[in-house]
């Protein structure tokens, strides 16, 4: 089924899926998604069901863009997992010595793998896509976030528009969304008649693209305008693990230029991710999610007085600190092994984290009101 058919289903319930960025930690998300797929197969009694059969609109940033795209193309979670396990080491192949003053890893291997699994000729508006798809990039040329969608009603997808987004190569958009500064080189894309330099969408407000996805499905400027309500829309948000960099022994003298250069970007991304999640919980009926902070808790059964809920929402993520791993029963896993976005040698341990989160937090009850 093409994504165009799902747009026409105006009377039915809408199901949205958002996937965070996080490098090779995307394998944590994949294990969570595998549990969701399994629960949906059981409840629907459809053993061949894939996530594209269930969700209408999927979104991803950085590694989440890879996952979301493969979901939208109809891949099963088994095949997506195989892609990450078999390709992980090649994704993060060290750059040649003379290139390392610019970038840590090579981009040609990742580009080739994306071309192979997505299709070198597959465009963003391809009928091969079985769901609506949103990918987050950052346009470094214009210094602005670019959350791109294949929604045919969107302003820059309309017939006759020069440089339509839906005419762009899908693999290249995904590659651009994964171009984390210092890790991978930027991606140059021609959007007729302009040539732009793109980098990882994770260095925007949308490393967690969940609330932006909700807006692009409902807000009038995006021209989709799906109906809202806790019985009409389900949004599932899947993380790649949170790894706070708290330091109780930090002194003011340590906070020099190098310290700030190394920590401020991560702090801003963490705050943005927190805000996206918080907004979804406030405006949605939150079914699942970890404590956000000591003041507001989980925001489950909370919101704004006299404001009806606009959606049903669940957030699945892992806390990758020592305490968080212990709470999952993963006492033998070293937090340092699973916190880095390029630790491909510990992908097996990351899988254990994802499986533990999925077992503890994903429940068929969360999907009961939105049957497959």
Short mmCIF file of C-alpha atoms in Angstrom, two decimals:
data_model
loop_
_atom_site.label_atom_id
_atom_site.label_comp_id
_atom_site.label_asym_id
_atom_site.label_seq_id
_atom_site.Cartn_x
_atom_site.Cartn_y
_atom_site.Cartn_z
CA UNK A 1 0.00 0.00 0.00
CA UNK A 2 1.31 3.46 -0.92
CA UNK A 3 1.29 6.25 1.64
CA UNK A 4 -1.23 8.08 -0.56
CA UNK A 5 -3.88 5.56 0.47
CA UNK A 6 -3.30 6.31 4.13
CA UNK A 7 -3.80 10.04 3.56
CA UNK A 8 -7.25 9.30 2.09
CA UNK A 9 -8.35 7.45 5.23
CA UNK A 10 -9.77 10.64 6.71
CA UNK A 11 -12.35 9.03 9.00
CA UNK A 12 -10.07 6.52 10.73
CA UNK A 13 -7.75 6.72 13.69
CA UNK A 14 -4.23 8.01 13.11
CA UNK A 15 -1.08 6.33 14.42
CA UNK A 16 2.26 8.14 14.51
CA UNK A 17 5.78 6.90 15.29
CA UNK A 18 8.80 9.07 16.15
CA UNK A 19 12.40 7.80 16.37
CA UNK A 20 15.20 9.72 18.14
CA UNK A 21 18.75 10.27 16.97
CA UNK A 22 21.69 8.62 18.71
CA UNK A 23 24.11 6.91 16.34
CA UNK A 24 24.62 3.18 16.73
CA UNK A 25 22.43 3.39 19.85
CA UNK A 26 19.60 3.20 17.32
CA UNK A 27 19.80 -0.54 17.95
CA UNK A 28 18.15 0.16 21.33
CA UNK A 29 15.20 1.69 19.46
CA UNK A 30 15.06 -1.26 17.08
CA UNK A 31 14.72 -3.75 19.92
CA UNK A 32 11.87 -1.68 21.37
CA UNK A 33 10.21 -1.51 17.96
CA UNK A 34 10.61 -5.27 17.59
CA UNK A 35 8.58 -5.75 20.78
CA UNK A 36 5.91 -3.36 19.49
CA UNK A 37 5.75 -5.25 16.20
CA UNK A 38 5.43 -8.55 18.07
CA UNK A 39 2.60 -7.22 20.27
CA UNK A 40 0.73 -5.92 17.21
CA UNK A 41 1.12 -9.26 15.43
CA UNK A 42 -0.35 -11.07 18.42
CA UNK A 43 -3.26 -8.68 18.93
CA UNK A 44 -4.15 -8.60 15.23
CA UNK A 45 -3.42 -12.29 14.62
CA UNK A 46 -1.41 -11.22 11.59
CA UNK A 47 2.01 -12.92 11.90
CA UNK A 48 3.39 -11.10 8.83
CA UNK A 49 2.42 -7.60 10.04
CA UNK A 50 5.15 -4.96 9.83
CA UNK A 51 5.11 -1.53 11.44
CA UNK A 52 4.24 0.14 8.12
CA UNK A 53 0.94 -1.78 8.19
CA UNK A 54 0.06 -0.12 11.51
CA UNK A 55 1.51 3.39 11.51
CA UNK A 56 0.30 6.13 9.17
CA UNK A 57 3.12 8.65 9.67
CA UNK A 58 6.66 7.96 10.87
CA UNK A 59 9.45 10.40 11.63
CA UNK A 60 13.12 10.18 12.48
CA UNK A 61 16.21 12.23 13.11
CA UNK A 62 19.78 11.08 12.40
CA UNK A 63 19.91 7.33 13.12
CA UNK A 64 16.18 7.63 13.69
CA UNK A 65 15.86 8.82 10.08
CA UNK A 66 17.40 5.53 8.91
CA UNK A 67 15.03 3.52 11.09
CA UNK A 68 11.94 5.55 10.17
CA UNK A 69 12.74 5.30 6.46
CA UNK A 70 13.16 1.54 6.60
CA UNK A 71 9.91 1.25 8.56
CA UNK A 72 8.15 3.40 5.93
CA UNK A 73 9.54 1.19 3.17
CA UNK A 74 7.89 -1.81 4.78
CA UNK A 75 10.91 -3.55 6.28
CA UNK A 76 10.32 -5.79 9.27
CA UNK A 77 12.21 -5.07 12.48
CA UNK A 78 14.18 -8.29 11.92
CA UNK A 79 15.52 -6.90 8.65
CA UNK A 80 16.20 -3.47 10.15
CA UNK A 81 18.10 -5.11 13.02
CA UNK A 82 20.12 -7.20 10.58
CA UNK A 83 21.06 -4.05 8.67
CA UNK A 84 22.40 -2.39 11.83
CA UNK A 85 24.26 -5.44 13.10
CA UNK A 86 25.86 -6.28 9.76
CA UNK A 87 26.58 -2.69 8.76
CA UNK A 88 27.38 -1.09 12.11
CA UNK A 89 31.15 -1.39 11.86
CA UNK A 90 31.13 -0.05 8.30
CA UNK A 91 28.88 2.86 9.28
CA UNK A 92 31.57 4.01 11.68
CA UNK A 93 34.71 3.25 9.70
CA UNK A 94 37.50 5.61 10.71
CA UNK A 95 38.38 8.36 8.27
CA UNK A 96 41.78 8.26 6.60
CA UNK A 97 44.54 9.95 8.58
CA UNK A 98 44.66 13.07 6.39
CA UNK A 99 40.85 13.47 6.74
CA UNK A 100 40.63 13.29 10.51
CA UNK A 101 41.18 16.99 11.13
CA UNK A 102 37.75 17.46 9.50
CA UNK A 103 35.79 14.33 10.36
CA UNK A 104 36.09 11.22 12.53
CA UNK A 105 34.45 8.72 10.16
CA UNK A 106 34.20 8.13 6.42
CA UNK A 107 30.95 8.83 4.66
CA UNK A 108 31.33 6.81 1.47
CA UNK A 109 30.61 3.46 3.15
CA UNK A 110 27.47 4.79 4.84
CA UNK A 111 26.29 6.38 1.59
CA UNK A 112 26.79 3.11 -0.31
CA UNK A 113 24.87 1.13 2.31
CA UNK A 114 21.98 3.59 2.26
CA UNK A 115 21.86 3.50 -1.53
CA UNK A 116 21.72 -0.28 -1.45
CA UNK A 117 18.97 -0.72 1.12
CA UNK A 118 16.85 2.32 0.14
CA UNK A 119 17.55 2.32 -3.60
CA UNK A 120 19.74 4.80 -5.41
CA UNK A 121 16.82 5.93 -7.59
CA UNK A 122 14.19 6.02 -4.84
CA UNK A 123 12.91 9.56 -4.35
CA UNK A 124 11.22 11.07 -1.31
CA UNK A 125 7.84 10.86 -3.03
CA UNK A 126 8.27 7.26 -4.17
CA UNK A 127 5.26 4.94 -4.19
CA UNK A 128 7.54 2.41 -2.46
CA UNK A 129 6.94 4.31 0.77
CA UNK A 130 4.01 2.77 2.61
CA UNK A 131 3.59 5.52 5.21
CA UNK A 132 3.99 9.25 5.35
CA UNK A 133 7.59 10.03 6.31
CA UNK A 134 9.23 12.99 8.02
CA UNK A 135 13.02 13.38 8.19
CA UNK A 136 14.82 16.13 10.13
CA UNK A 137 17.91 17.81 8.66
CA UNK A 138 19.76 20.99 9.53
CA UNK A 139 20.50 23.32 6.64
CA UNK A 140 23.89 24.78 7.56
CA UNK A 141 23.76 27.16 4.60
CA UNK A 142 20.61 28.88 5.84
CA UNK A 143 21.26 28.08 9.52
CA UNK A 144 17.81 26.55 9.96
CA UNK A 145 16.17 23.22 10.80
CA UNK A 146 14.54 21.43 7.87
CA UNK A 147 11.88 18.92 8.92
CA UNK A 148 10.96 17.50 5.50
CA UNK A 149 7.85 15.44 4.76
CA UNK A 150 6.60 13.54 1.73
CA UNK A 151 3.08 14.87 2.40
CA UNK A 152 1.93 15.68 -1.16
CA UNK A 153 -0.17 18.60 0.11
CA UNK A 154 2.82 20.37 1.65
CA UNK A 155 3.83 23.69 0.10
CA UNK A 156 7.15 22.54 -1.33
CA UNK A 157 5.76 19.25 -2.64
CA UNK A 158 3.05 20.66 -4.90
CA UNK A 159 3.21 19.90 -8.65
CA UNK A 160 5.11 22.54 -10.59
CA UNK A 161 7.18 23.64 -7.59
CA UNK A 162 10.87 24.05 -8.56
CA UNK A 163 13.07 21.66 -6.58
CA UNK A 164 10.19 19.74 -5.01
CA UNK A 165 11.23 17.92 -1.85
CA UNK A 166 9.48 14.77 -3.08
CA UNK A 167 11.81 14.68 -6.11
CA UNK A 168 14.95 14.52 -3.95
CA UNK A 169 16.89 11.26 -3.53
CA UNK A 170 15.66 9.60 -0.35
CA UNK A 171 19.00 7.99 0.52
CA UNK A 172 20.69 11.40 0.33
CA UNK A 173 18.18 13.02 2.68
CA UNK A 174 18.74 10.21 5.16
CA UNK A 175 22.51 10.54 4.78
CA UNK A 176 22.23 14.30 5.43
CA UNK A 177 20.18 13.72 8.56
CA UNK A 178 22.94 11.45 9.93
CA UNK A 179 25.83 13.84 9.18
CA UNK A 180 26.72 14.54 12.81
CA UNK A 181 29.30 17.37 12.99
CA UNK A 182 32.85 16.11 13.73
CA UNK A 183 31.64 12.51 13.17
CA UNK A 184 30.65 12.60 9.49
CA UNK A 185 31.20 15.08 6.64
CA UNK A 186 28.22 17.26 5.68
CA UNK A 187 26.03 16.35 2.71
CA UNK A 188 25.60 18.71 -0.24
CA UNK A 189 22.14 18.57 -1.85
CA UNK A 190 20.88 20.59 -4.79
CA UNK A 191 17.34 21.84 -4.23
CA UNK A 192 16.78 23.49 -7.57
CA UNK A 193 18.05 26.12 -8.13
CA UNK A 194 20.06 26.24 -4.87
CA UNK A 195 22.89 24.12 -3.50
CA UNK A 196 22.75 23.63 0.26
CA UNK A 197 25.03 22.08 2.87
CA UNK A 198 23.18 19.84 5.31
CA UNK A 199 24.23 18.32 8.64
CA UNK A 200 22.66 16.11 11.28
CA UNK A 201 19.11 17.00 12.24
CA UNK A 202 20.07 16.13 15.81
CA UNK A 203 21.72 19.55 16.19
CA UNK A 204 18.28 21.18 16.08
CA UNK A 205 15.30 21.19 18.46
CA UNK A 206 14.21 17.90 16.93
CA UNK A 207 16.63 15.15 17.93
CA UNK A 208 13.39 13.79 19.39
CA UNK A 209 10.99 14.70 16.56
CA UNK A 210 7.79 13.62 18.35
CA UNK A 211 6.01 16.92 18.96
CA UNK A 212 7.10 18.30 15.59
CA UNK A 213 5.60 15.18 14.00
CA UNK A 214 2.33 15.83 15.83
CA UNK A 215 2.30 19.41 14.53
CA UNK A 216 3.04 18.35 10.96
CA UNK A 217 0.15 15.90 11.11
CA UNK A 218 -2.37 18.37 12.55
CA UNK A 219 -1.42 22.06 12.18
CA UNK A 220 -3.01 23.95 9.28
CA UNK A 221 0.23 25.32 7.75
CA UNK A 222 1.36 21.76 6.99
CA UNK A 223 -1.86 21.06 5.02
CA UNK A 224 -2.61 17.61 6.37
CA UNK A 225 -4.93 18.63 9.23
CA UNK A 226 -5.63 15.22 10.73
CA UNK A 227 -8.22 15.33 13.53
CA UNK A 228 -7.00 15.40 17.13
CA UNK A 229 -8.28 13.76 20.29
CA UNK A 230 -7.09 11.03 22.64
CA UNK A 231 -9.30 8.49 20.86
CA UNK A 232 -8.34 9.68 17.37
CA UNK A 233 -4.53 9.90 17.42
CA UNK A 234 -1.80 7.73 18.91
CA UNK A 235 1.83 8.87 19.02
CA UNK A 236 4.59 6.45 20.00
CA UNK A 237 8.01 7.96 20.69
CA UNK A 238 11.09 5.73 20.88
CA UNK A 239 14.44 6.90 22.26
CA UNK A 240 18.01 5.65 21.93
CA UNK A 241 18.90 5.99 25.60
CA UNK A 242 19.58 9.00 27.78
CA UNK A 243 23.05 9.50 29.22
CA UNK A 244 23.22 12.56 31.50
CA UNK A 245 26.68 13.99 32.07
CA UNK A 246 26.22 15.04 35.68
CA UNK A 247 29.35 15.96 37.64
CA UNK A 248 28.84 16.59 41.35
CA UNK A 249 32.50 17.56 41.75
CA UNK A 250 32.52 20.21 39.00
CA UNK A 251 34.24 23.47 39.95
CA UNK A 252 33.77 26.88 38.28
CA UNK A 253 37.47 26.90 37.34
CA UNK A 254 36.96 23.84 35.14
CA UNK A 255 34.36 25.60 32.99
CA UNK A 256 36.76 27.06 30.46
CA UNK A 257 36.36 27.48 26.70
CA UNK A 258 37.24 23.87 25.96
CA UNK A 259 34.83 22.58 28.59
CA UNK A 260 31.98 24.67 27.24
CA UNK A 261 32.75 23.78 23.63
CA UNK A 262 32.54 20.11 24.51
CA UNK A 263 29.46 20.17 26.74
CA UNK A 264 27.16 23.00 25.67
CA UNK A 265 25.96 21.38 22.38
CA UNK A 266 25.03 18.19 24.22
CA UNK A 267 23.30 20.16 26.96
CA UNK A 268 21.18 22.06 24.43
CA UNK A 269 20.25 18.85 22.60
CA UNK A 270 19.29 17.18 25.88
CA UNK A 271 17.11 20.13 26.88
CA UNK A 272 15.41 20.14 23.46
CA UNK A 273 14.72 16.40 23.69
CA UNK A 274 13.26 16.88 27.17
CA UNK A 275 11.00 19.68 25.89
CA UNK A 276 9.65 17.67 22.95
CA UNK A 277 8.78 14.82 25.31
CA UNK A 278 7.26 17.17 27.91
CA UNK A 279 5.01 18.87 25.34
CA UNK A 280 3.72 15.51 24.13
CA UNK A 281 2.94 14.47 27.69
CA UNK A 282 1.20 17.74 28.58
CA UNK A 283 -1.00 17.89 25.48
CA UNK A 284 -1.44 14.14 25.21
CA UNK A 285 -2.86 11.42 27.39
CA UNK A 286 0.45 9.90 28.47
CA UNK A 287 0.39 6.14 28.95
CA UNK A 288 4.10 5.49 29.51
CA UNK A 289 7.27 7.42 30.18
CA UNK A 290 10.10 7.77 32.65
CA UNK A 291 10.28 10.52 35.28
CA UNK A 292 11.26 13.77 33.51
CA UNK A 293 12.48 15.53 36.63
CA UNK A 294 11.77 15.62 40.36
CA UNK A 295 9.30 18.50 40.11
CA UNK A 296 6.96 17.29 37.36
CA UNK A 297 7.47 13.54 37.59
CA UNK A 298 6.13 11.48 34.67
CA UNK A 299 3.22 13.84 33.81
CA UNK A 300 1.02 10.75 33.53
CA UNK A 301 -2.57 11.71 34.48
CA UNK A 302 -1.59 15.38 34.40
CA UNK A 303 -1.88 18.24 31.93
CA UNK A 304 -3.48 21.68 31.69
CA UNK A 305 -6.75 22.25 33.53
CA UNK A 306 -9.83 22.37 31.29
CA UNK A 307 -7.76 21.67 28.14
CA UNK A 308 -8.78 18.39 26.47
CA UNK A 309 -6.08 15.95 25.45
CA UNK A 310 -5.15 16.16 21.78
CA UNK A 311 -3.66 12.67 21.42
CA UNK A 312 -2.69 9.50 23.23
CA UNK A 313 1.05 9.24 23.82
CA UNK A 314 3.67 6.75 25.00
CA UNK A 315 7.41 7.27 25.36
CA UNK A 316 9.86 4.36 25.56
CA UNK A 317 13.46 5.12 26.47
CA UNK A 318 16.35 3.91 28.63
CA UNK A 319 18.42 5.63 31.27
CA UNK A 320 22.03 4.63 30.52
CA UNK A 321 23.52 5.63 33.87
CA UNK A 322 24.71 3.05 36.38
CA UNK A 323 21.48 3.47 38.32
CA UNK A 324 19.35 3.20 35.20
CA UNK A 325 21.01 0.01 34.00
CA UNK A 326 20.79 -1.55 37.46
CA UNK A 327 17.06 -0.80 37.54
CA UNK A 328 16.72 -2.77 34.31
CA UNK A 329 18.59 -5.68 35.85
CA UNK A 330 21.65 -5.06 33.66
CA UNK A 331 24.20 -4.92 36.46
CA UNK A 332 26.97 -6.48 34.34
CA UNK A 333 26.87 -3.79 31.60
CA UNK A 334 29.35 -0.94 31.86
CA UNK A 335 27.51 2.37 31.24
CA UNK A 336 30.46 3.68 29.23
CA UNK A 337 29.98 0.86 26.71
CA UNK A 338 26.41 1.86 25.81
CA UNK A 339 26.46 5.64 26.17
CA UNK A 340 28.58 6.52 23.13
CA UNK A 341 26.95 6.89 19.71
CA UNK A 342 29.85 5.15 17.94
CA UNK A 343 30.54 2.18 20.25
CA UNK A 344 29.92 -0.44 17.57
CA UNK A 345 31.97 -3.03 19.47
CA UNK A 346 29.28 -3.02 22.18
CA UNK A 347 26.25 -3.30 19.95
CA UNK A 348 25.33 -6.59 21.62
CA UNK A 349 25.13 -4.88 25.01
CA UNK A 350 22.98 -2.13 23.51
CA UNK A 351 20.63 -4.81 22.23
CA UNK A 352 20.34 -6.14 25.78
CA UNK A 353 19.38 -2.65 26.94
CA UNK A 354 16.71 -2.30 24.25
CA UNK A 355 15.31 -5.74 25.00
CA UNK A 356 15.15 -4.99 28.72
CA UNK A 357 13.36 -1.68 28.12
CA UNK A 358 10.93 -3.34 25.72
CA UNK A 359 10.13 -6.15 28.16
CA UNK A 360 9.56 -3.79 31.07
CA UNK A 361 7.78 -0.89 29.38
CA UNK A 362 6.03 -1.89 26.15
CA UNK A 363 2.52 -3.17 26.82
CA UNK A 364 -0.28 -4.33 24.56
CA UNK A 365 -2.58 -2.14 26.69
CA UNK A 366 -0.96 0.96 25.18
CA UNK A 367 -2.23 -0.04 21.74
CA UNK A 368 -5.60 -1.49 22.74
CA UNK A 369 -7.54 1.64 21.81
CA UNK A 370 -5.92 1.70 18.38
CA UNK A 371 -6.24 -1.82 16.96
CA UNK A 372 -4.24 -2.91 13.94
#
